[in-house]
Short mmCIF file of C-alpha atoms and ligand atoms in Angstrom, two decimals:
data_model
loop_
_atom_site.label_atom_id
_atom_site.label_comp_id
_atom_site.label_asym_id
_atom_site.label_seq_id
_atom_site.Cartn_x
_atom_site.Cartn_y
_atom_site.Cartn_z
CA UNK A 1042 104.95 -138.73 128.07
CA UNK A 1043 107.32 -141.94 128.58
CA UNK A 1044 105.37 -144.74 130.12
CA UNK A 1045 107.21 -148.33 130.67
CA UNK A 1046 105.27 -151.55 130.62
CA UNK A 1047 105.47 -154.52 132.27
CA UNK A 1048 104.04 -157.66 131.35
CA UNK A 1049 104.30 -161.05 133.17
CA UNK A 1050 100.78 -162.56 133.49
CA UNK A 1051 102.27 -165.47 131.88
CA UNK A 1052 105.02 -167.75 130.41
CA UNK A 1053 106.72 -164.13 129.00
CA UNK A 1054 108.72 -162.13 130.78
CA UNK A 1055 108.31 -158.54 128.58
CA UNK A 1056 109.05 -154.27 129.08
CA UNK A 1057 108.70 -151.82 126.40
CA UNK A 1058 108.82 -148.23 126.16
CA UNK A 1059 105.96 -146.31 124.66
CA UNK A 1060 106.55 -142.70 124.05
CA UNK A 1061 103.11 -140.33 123.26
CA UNK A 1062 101.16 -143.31 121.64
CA UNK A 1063 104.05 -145.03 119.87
CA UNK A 1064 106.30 -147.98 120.37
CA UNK A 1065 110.56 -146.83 121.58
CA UNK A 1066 111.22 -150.12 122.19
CA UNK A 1067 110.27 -153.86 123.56
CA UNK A 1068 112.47 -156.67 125.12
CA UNK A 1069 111.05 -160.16 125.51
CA UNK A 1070 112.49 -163.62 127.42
CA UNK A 1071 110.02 -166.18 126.54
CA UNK A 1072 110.05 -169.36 128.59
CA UNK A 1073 108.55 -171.59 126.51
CA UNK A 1074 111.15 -173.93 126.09
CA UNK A 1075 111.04 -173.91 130.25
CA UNK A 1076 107.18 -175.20 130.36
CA UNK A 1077 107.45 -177.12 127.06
CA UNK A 1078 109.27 -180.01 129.38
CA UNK A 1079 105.95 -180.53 131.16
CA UNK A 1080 103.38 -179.75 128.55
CA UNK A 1081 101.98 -176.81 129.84
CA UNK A 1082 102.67 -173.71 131.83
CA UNK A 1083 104.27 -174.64 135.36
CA UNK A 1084 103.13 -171.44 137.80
CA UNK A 1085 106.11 -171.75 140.26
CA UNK A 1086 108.97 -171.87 137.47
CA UNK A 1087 106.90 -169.32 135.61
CA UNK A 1088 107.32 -166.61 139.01
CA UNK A 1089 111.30 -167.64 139.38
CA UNK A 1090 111.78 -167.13 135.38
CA UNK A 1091 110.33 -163.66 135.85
CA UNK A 1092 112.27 -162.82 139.24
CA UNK A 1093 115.24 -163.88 137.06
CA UNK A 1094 114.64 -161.84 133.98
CA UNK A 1095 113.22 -158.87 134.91
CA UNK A 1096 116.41 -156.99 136.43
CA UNK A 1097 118.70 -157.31 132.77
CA UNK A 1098 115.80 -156.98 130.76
CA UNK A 1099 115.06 -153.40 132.43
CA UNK A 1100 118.96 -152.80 131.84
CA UNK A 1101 119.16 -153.78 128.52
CA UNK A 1102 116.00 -152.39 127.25
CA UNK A 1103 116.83 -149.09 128.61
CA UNK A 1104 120.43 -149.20 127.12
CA UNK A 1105 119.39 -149.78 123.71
CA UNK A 1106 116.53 -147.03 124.34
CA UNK A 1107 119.54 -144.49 125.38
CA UNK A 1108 117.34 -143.38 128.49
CA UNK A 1109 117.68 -143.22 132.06
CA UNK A 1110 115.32 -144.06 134.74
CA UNK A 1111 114.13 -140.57 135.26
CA UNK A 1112 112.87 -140.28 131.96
CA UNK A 1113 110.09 -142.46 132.46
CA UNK A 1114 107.23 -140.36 133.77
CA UNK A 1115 104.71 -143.43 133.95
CA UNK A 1116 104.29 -146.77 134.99
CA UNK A 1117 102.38 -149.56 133.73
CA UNK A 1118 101.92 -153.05 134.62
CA UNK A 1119 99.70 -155.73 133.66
CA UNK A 1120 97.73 -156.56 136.87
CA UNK A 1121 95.54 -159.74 135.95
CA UNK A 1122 94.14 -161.48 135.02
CA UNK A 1123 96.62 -163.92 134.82
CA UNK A 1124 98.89 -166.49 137.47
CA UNK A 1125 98.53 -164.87 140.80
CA UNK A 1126 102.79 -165.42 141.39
CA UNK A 1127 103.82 -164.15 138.31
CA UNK A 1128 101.87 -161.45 138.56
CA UNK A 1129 103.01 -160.42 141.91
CA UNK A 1130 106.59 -160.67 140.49
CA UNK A 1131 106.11 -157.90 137.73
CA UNK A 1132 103.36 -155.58 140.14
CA UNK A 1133 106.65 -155.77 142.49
CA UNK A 1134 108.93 -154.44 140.10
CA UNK A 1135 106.49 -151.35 138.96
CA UNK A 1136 105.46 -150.61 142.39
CA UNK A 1137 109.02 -150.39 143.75
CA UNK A 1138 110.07 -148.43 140.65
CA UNK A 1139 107.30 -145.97 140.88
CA UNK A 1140 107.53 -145.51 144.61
CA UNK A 1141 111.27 -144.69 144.55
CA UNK A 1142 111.28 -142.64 140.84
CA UNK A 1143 107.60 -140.66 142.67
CA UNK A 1144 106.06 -140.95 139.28
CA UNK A 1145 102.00 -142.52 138.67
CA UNK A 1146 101.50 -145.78 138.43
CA UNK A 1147 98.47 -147.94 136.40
CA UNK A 1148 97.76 -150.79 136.57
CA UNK A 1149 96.29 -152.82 133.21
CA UNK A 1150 93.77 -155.26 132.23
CA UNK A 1151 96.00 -157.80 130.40
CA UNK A 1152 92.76 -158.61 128.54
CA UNK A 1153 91.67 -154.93 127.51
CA UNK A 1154 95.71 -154.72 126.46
CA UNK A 1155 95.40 -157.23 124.06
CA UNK A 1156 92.53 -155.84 122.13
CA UNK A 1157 93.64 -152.29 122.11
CA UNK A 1158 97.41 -153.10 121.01
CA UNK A 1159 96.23 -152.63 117.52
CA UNK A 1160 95.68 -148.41 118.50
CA UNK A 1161 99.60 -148.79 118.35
CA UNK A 1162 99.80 -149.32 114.34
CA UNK A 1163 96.05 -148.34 113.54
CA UNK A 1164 93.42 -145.58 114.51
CA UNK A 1165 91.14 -146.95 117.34
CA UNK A 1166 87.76 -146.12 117.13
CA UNK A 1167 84.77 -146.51 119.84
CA UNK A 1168 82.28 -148.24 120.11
CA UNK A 1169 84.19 -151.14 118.60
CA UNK A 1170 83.55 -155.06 119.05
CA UNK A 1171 86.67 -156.95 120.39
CA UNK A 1172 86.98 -160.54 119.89
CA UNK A 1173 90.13 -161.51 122.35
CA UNK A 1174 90.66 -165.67 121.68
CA UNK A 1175 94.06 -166.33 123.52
CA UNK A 1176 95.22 -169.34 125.24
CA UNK A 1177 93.20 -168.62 128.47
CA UNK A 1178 90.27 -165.99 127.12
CA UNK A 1179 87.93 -166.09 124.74
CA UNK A 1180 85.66 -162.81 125.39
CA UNK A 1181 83.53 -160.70 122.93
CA UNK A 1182 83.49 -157.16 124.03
CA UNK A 1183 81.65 -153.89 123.41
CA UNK A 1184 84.56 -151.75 123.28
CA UNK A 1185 82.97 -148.35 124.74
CA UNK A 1186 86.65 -146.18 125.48
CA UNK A 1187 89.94 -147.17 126.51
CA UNK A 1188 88.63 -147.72 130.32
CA UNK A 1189 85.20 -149.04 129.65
CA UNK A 1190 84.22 -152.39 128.13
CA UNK A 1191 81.14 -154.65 128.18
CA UNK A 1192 81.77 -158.32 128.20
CA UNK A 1193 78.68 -159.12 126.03
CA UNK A 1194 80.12 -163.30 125.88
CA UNK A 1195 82.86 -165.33 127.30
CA UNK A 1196 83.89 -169.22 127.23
CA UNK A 1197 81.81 -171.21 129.82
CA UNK A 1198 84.80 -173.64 129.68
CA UNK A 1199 88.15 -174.14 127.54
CA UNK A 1200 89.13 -170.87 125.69
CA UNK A 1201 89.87 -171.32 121.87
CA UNK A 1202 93.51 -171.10 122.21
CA UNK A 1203 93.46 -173.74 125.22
CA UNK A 1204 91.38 -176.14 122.63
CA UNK A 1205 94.11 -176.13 119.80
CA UNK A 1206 96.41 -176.86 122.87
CA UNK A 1207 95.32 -179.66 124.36
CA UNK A 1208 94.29 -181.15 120.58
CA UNK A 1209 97.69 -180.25 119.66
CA UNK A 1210 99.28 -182.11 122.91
CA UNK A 1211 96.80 -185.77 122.18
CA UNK A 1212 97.65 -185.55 118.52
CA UNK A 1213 101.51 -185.54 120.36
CA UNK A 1214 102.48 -182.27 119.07
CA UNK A 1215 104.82 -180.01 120.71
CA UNK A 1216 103.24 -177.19 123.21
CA UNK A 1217 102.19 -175.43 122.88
CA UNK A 1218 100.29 -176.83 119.61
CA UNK A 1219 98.05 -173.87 117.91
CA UNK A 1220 100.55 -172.04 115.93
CA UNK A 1221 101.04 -175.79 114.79
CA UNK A 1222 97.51 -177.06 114.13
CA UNK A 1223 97.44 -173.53 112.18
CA UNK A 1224 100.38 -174.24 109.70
CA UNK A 1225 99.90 -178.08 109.31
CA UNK A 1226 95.82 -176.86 108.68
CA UNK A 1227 96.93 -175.21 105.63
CA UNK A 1228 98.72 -178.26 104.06
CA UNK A 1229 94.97 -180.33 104.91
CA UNK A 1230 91.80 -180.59 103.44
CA UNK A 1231 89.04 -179.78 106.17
CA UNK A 1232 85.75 -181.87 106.40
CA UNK A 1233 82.87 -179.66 107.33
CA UNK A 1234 81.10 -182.15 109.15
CA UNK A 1235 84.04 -183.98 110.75
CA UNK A 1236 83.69 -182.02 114.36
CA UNK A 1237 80.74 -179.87 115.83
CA UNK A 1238 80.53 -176.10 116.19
CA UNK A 1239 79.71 -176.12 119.74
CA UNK A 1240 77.41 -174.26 121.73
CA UNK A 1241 76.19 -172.48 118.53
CA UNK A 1242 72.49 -174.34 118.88
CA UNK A 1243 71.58 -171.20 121.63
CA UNK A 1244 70.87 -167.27 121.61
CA UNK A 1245 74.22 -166.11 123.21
CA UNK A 1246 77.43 -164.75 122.42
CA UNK A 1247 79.18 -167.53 124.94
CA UNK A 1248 81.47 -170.10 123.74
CA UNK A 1249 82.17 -173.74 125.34
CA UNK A 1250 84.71 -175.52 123.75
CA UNK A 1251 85.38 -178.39 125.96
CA UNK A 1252 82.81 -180.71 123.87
CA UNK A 1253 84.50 -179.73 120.58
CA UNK A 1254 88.09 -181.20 122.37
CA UNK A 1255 86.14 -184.05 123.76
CA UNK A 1256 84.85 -184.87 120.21
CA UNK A 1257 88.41 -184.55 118.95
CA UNK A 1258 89.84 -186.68 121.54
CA UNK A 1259 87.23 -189.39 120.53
CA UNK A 1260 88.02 -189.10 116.84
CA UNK A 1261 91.69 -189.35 117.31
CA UNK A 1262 91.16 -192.48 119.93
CA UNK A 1263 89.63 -194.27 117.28
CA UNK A 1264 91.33 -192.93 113.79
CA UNK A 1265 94.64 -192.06 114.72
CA UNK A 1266 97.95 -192.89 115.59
CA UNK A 1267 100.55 -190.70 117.68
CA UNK A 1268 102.21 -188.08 115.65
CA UNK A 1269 105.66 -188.30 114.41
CA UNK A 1270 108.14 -186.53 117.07
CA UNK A 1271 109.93 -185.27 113.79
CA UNK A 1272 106.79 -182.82 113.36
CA UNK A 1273 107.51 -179.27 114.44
CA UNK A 1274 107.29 -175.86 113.74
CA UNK A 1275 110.55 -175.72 111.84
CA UNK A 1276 109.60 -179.38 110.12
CA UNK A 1277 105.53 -179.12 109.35
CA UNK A 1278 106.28 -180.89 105.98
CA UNK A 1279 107.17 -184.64 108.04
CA UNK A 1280 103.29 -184.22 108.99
CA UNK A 1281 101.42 -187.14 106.81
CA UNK A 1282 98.74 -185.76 104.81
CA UNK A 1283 95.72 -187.28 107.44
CA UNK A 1284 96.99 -185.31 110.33
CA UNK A 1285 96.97 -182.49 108.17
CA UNK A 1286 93.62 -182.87 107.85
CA UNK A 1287 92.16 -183.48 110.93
CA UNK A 1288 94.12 -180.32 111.75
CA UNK A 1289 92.12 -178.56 109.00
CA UNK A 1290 88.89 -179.93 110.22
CA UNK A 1291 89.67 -179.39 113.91
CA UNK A 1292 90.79 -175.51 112.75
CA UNK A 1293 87.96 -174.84 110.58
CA UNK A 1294 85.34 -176.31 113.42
CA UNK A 1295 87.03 -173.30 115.49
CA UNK A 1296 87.03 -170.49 113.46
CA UNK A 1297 83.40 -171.14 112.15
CA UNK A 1298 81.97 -171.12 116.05
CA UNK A 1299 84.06 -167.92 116.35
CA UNK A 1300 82.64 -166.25 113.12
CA UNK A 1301 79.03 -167.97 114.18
CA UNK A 1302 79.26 -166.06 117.33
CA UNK A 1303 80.80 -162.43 115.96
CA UNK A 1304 78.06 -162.28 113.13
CA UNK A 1305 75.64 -162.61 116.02
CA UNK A 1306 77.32 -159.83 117.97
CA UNK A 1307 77.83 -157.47 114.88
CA UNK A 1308 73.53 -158.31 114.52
CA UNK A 1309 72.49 -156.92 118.22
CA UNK A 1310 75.24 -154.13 117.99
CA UNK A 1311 74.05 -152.14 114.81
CA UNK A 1312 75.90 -149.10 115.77
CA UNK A 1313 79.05 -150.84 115.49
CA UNK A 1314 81.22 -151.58 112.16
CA UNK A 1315 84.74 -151.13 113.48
CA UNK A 1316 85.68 -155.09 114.71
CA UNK A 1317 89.15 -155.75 116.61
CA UNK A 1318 90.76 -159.43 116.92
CA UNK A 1319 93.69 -160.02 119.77
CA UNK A 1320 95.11 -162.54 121.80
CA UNK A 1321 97.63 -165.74 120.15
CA UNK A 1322 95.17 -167.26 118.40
CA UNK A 1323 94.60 -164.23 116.41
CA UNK A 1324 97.72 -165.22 114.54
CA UNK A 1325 95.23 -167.69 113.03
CA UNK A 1326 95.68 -167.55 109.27
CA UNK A 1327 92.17 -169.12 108.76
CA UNK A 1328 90.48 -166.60 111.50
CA UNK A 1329 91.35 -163.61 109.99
CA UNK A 1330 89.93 -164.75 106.81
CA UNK A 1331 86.65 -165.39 107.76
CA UNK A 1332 86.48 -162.33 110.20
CA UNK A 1333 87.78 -160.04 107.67
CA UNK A 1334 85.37 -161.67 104.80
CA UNK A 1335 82.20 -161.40 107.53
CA UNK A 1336 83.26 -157.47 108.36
CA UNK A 1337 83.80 -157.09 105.02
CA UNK A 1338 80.78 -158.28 103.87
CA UNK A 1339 78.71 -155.51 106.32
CA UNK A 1340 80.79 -152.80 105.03
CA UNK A 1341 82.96 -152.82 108.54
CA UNK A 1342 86.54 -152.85 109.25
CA UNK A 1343 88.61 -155.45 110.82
CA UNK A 1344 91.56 -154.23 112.88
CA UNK A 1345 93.89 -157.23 113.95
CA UNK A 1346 97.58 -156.10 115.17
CA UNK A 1347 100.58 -157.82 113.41
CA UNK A 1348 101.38 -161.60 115.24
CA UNK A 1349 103.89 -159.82 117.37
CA UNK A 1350 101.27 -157.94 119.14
CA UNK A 1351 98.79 -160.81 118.98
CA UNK A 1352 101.04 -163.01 121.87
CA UNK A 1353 101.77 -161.58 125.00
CA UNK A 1354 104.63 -158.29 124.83
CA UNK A 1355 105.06 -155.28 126.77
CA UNK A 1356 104.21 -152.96 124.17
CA UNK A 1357 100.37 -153.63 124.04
CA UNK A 1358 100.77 -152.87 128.43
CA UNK A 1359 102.48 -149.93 127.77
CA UNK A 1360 100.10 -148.30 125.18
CA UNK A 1361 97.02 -148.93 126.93
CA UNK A 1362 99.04 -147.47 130.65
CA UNK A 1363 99.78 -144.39 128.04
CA UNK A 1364 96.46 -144.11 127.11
CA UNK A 1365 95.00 -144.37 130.59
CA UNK A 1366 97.41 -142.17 132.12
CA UNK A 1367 97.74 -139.53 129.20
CA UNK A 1368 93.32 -138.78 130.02
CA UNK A 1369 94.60 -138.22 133.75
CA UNK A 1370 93.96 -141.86 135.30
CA UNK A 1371 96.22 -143.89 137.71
CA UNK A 1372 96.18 -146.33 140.57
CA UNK A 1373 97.07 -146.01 144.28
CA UNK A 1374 100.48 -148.01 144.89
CA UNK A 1375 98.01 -150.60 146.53
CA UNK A 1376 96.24 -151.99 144.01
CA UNK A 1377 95.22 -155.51 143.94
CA UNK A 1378 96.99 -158.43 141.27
CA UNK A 1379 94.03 -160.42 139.90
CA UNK A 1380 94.36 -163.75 139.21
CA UNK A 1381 92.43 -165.73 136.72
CA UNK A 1382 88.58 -166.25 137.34
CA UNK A 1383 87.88 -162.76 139.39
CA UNK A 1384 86.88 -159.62 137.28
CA UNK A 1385 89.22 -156.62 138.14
CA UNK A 1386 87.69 -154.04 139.80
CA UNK A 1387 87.10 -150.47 138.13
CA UNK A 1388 89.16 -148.83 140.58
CA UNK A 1389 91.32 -146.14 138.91
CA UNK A 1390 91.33 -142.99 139.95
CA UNK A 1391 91.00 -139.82 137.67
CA UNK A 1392 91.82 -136.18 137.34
CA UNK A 1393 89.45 -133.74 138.11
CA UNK A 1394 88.11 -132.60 134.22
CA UNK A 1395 89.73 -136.10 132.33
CA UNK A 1396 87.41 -138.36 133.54
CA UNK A 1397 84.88 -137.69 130.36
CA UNK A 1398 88.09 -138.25 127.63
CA UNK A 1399 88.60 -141.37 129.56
O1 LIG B 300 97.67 -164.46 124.02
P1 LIG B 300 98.63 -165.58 124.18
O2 LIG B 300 100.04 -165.40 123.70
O3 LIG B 300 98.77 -166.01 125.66
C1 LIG B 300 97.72 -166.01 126.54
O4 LIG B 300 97.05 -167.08 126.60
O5 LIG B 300 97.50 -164.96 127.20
O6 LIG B 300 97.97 -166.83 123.47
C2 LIG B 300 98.60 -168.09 123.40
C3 LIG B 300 97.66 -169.08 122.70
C4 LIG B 300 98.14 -170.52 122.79
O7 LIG B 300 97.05 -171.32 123.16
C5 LIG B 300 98.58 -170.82 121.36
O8 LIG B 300 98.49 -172.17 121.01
C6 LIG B 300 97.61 -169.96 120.56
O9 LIG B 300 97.53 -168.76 121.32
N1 LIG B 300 98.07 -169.67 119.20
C7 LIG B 300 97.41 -170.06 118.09
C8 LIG B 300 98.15 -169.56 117.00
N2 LIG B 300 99.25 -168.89 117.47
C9 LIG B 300 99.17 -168.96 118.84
N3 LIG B 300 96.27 -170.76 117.94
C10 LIG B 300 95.84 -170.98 116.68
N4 LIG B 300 96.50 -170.54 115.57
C11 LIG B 300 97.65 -169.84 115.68
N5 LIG B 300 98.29 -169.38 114.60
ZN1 LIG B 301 97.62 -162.80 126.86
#
């Protein structure tokens, strides 16, 4: 079974063929450079760079795969959550492709995508616990099958990624600033008790980050002057050795909340030792340390996909619409796009006899 993806929840424009679990092909336009301009992602340019891309990206990706049209026998497109235009622009382009190829259609949870991406390079396993920190999520999950997972904990405010970000953009680094903050972290020494691990002081598996940025903010205010326009990803070594650090401190203040929280989860969920990390921030040198160390350390496995698979891509929608589809499921052509801050509804719908495998 052939399934394309389609991913545009976002500032990437990405398809990719998956063929009976693994990866044909991907093609990616990132638009980065687009949004960088403003320091963030602009929703409205974001739609018109998708509507722009789409088309030759389907051409090309398909050229290089040596396929036609007809050999797809699946659709899948990420459906939300995610900007409401952009993801009207890529729900478009599967819907009209399905309806005039007559193949199935699914639509995907971007967020369920990102976690199970890793069944792509490694054996999944259920139950698992799913720690998704990207630049808009940060969600701990009780991975129960492909279809079903329990949201056991979820930012009240800023998700982790969002945090480096707008760090990243006071400190007057380029946008967005994580992958940054992450590389310029390793040339720093961190200070344990420079910044707070927020929200930790409780019994839940919730995260708020907006007082560790706050606390940051204040810090720099007072310590710190603007950062050098020569620092960049390609040119980390202009950063002086103090911004270094506070990028250690700032980094280490993250990943210790996020470990904090996970060690609680892996506590209430005895059952559980397989642990999966997705989203950008998963990139995180420091992160998958510490969660591989804490795993580790209760005989458990940590399953984190290779950076590529981390960010948004196509290949991580069109797994998880292969997986979906190949235990019978698919959506009506008109399913609802979900935008950011409403849950998606469980509304697939199932051949008789595969709704159990699902
Ligand atoms: O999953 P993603 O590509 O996009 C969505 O938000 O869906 O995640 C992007 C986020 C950005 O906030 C970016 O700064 C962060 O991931 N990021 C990192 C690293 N690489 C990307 N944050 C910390 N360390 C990194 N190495
Ligand atoms: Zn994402």
């Amino acid at each position: 079974m052939i399934c394309l993806g389609v991913e545009t929840s976002c500032d990437e424009t990405a398809l990719a063929l998956v063929r009976d679990g693994s990866l044909v092909d991907s093609v990616l336009a990132t638009q980065v450079d687009v949004h960088a301009l403003f320091g963030g992602v602009v929703p409205e340019l974001a739609s018109r760079e998708h509507y722009r891309f789409l088309g030759p990206l389907f051409d090309a990706l398909m050229q290089r795969a040596g396929l036609k049209t007809q050999d797809i026998d699946v659709y899948a497109v990420s459906r939300g959550p995610g900007l409401l235009g952009s993801l009207l622009v890529g729900v478009a382009f599967g819907k009209a492709l399905a309806l005039a190829m007559e193949k199935p259609i699914v639509g995907v949870n971007h967020l369920h995508a990102h976690l199970l991406a890793v069944g792509l390079e490694k054996k999944l396993c259920f139950p698992s616990l799913g720690l998704l920190v990207s630049g808009g999520h940060t969600h701990i999950y009780r991975m129960v099958s492909p279809r079903h997972f329990e949201v056991l904990g979820r930012t009240l405010d800023d998700a982790a990624g969002e945090a480096f970000d707008k760090v990243g953009k006071i400190l007057g680094l380029p946008y967005p600033g994580g992958r940054l903050m992450d590389l310029l972290a390793r040339r720093g020494t961190a200070h344990e008790k420079l910044f707070p691990r927020p929200y930790t002081d409780n019994n839940n598996l919730d995260f708020s980050f907006s007082g560790l940025k706050t606390a940051a903010s204040a810090y720099i205010a007072a310590h710190w002057k603007h950062a050098s326009p020569l620092v960049s990803l390609e040119h980390p070594e202009q950063a002086p050795q103090d911004l270094c650090d506070v990028c250690a401190s700032f980094n280490l203040a993250v990943v210790d909340t996020l470990c904090i929280k996970m060690s609680r989860a892996l506590d209430r969920n005895p059952d559980i030792g397989t642990v999966i990390l997705a989203g950008g921030v998963a990139a995180n040198r420091l992160l998958r340390q510490r969660l591989q160390d804490l795993v580790l350390s209760r005989n458990g496995q940590l399953l984190t996909p290779t950076p590529e698979l981390c960010t948004d891509n196509a290949a991580m929608v069109a797994y998880t619409g292969w997986l979906l589809a190949h235990a019978g499921g698919q959506h009506p052509l008109d399913f609802e796009v979900i935008p950011r801050g409403r849950s998606l509804p469980d509304d697939m719908l199932y051949r008789e006899g595969n709704l159990a495998s699902a």
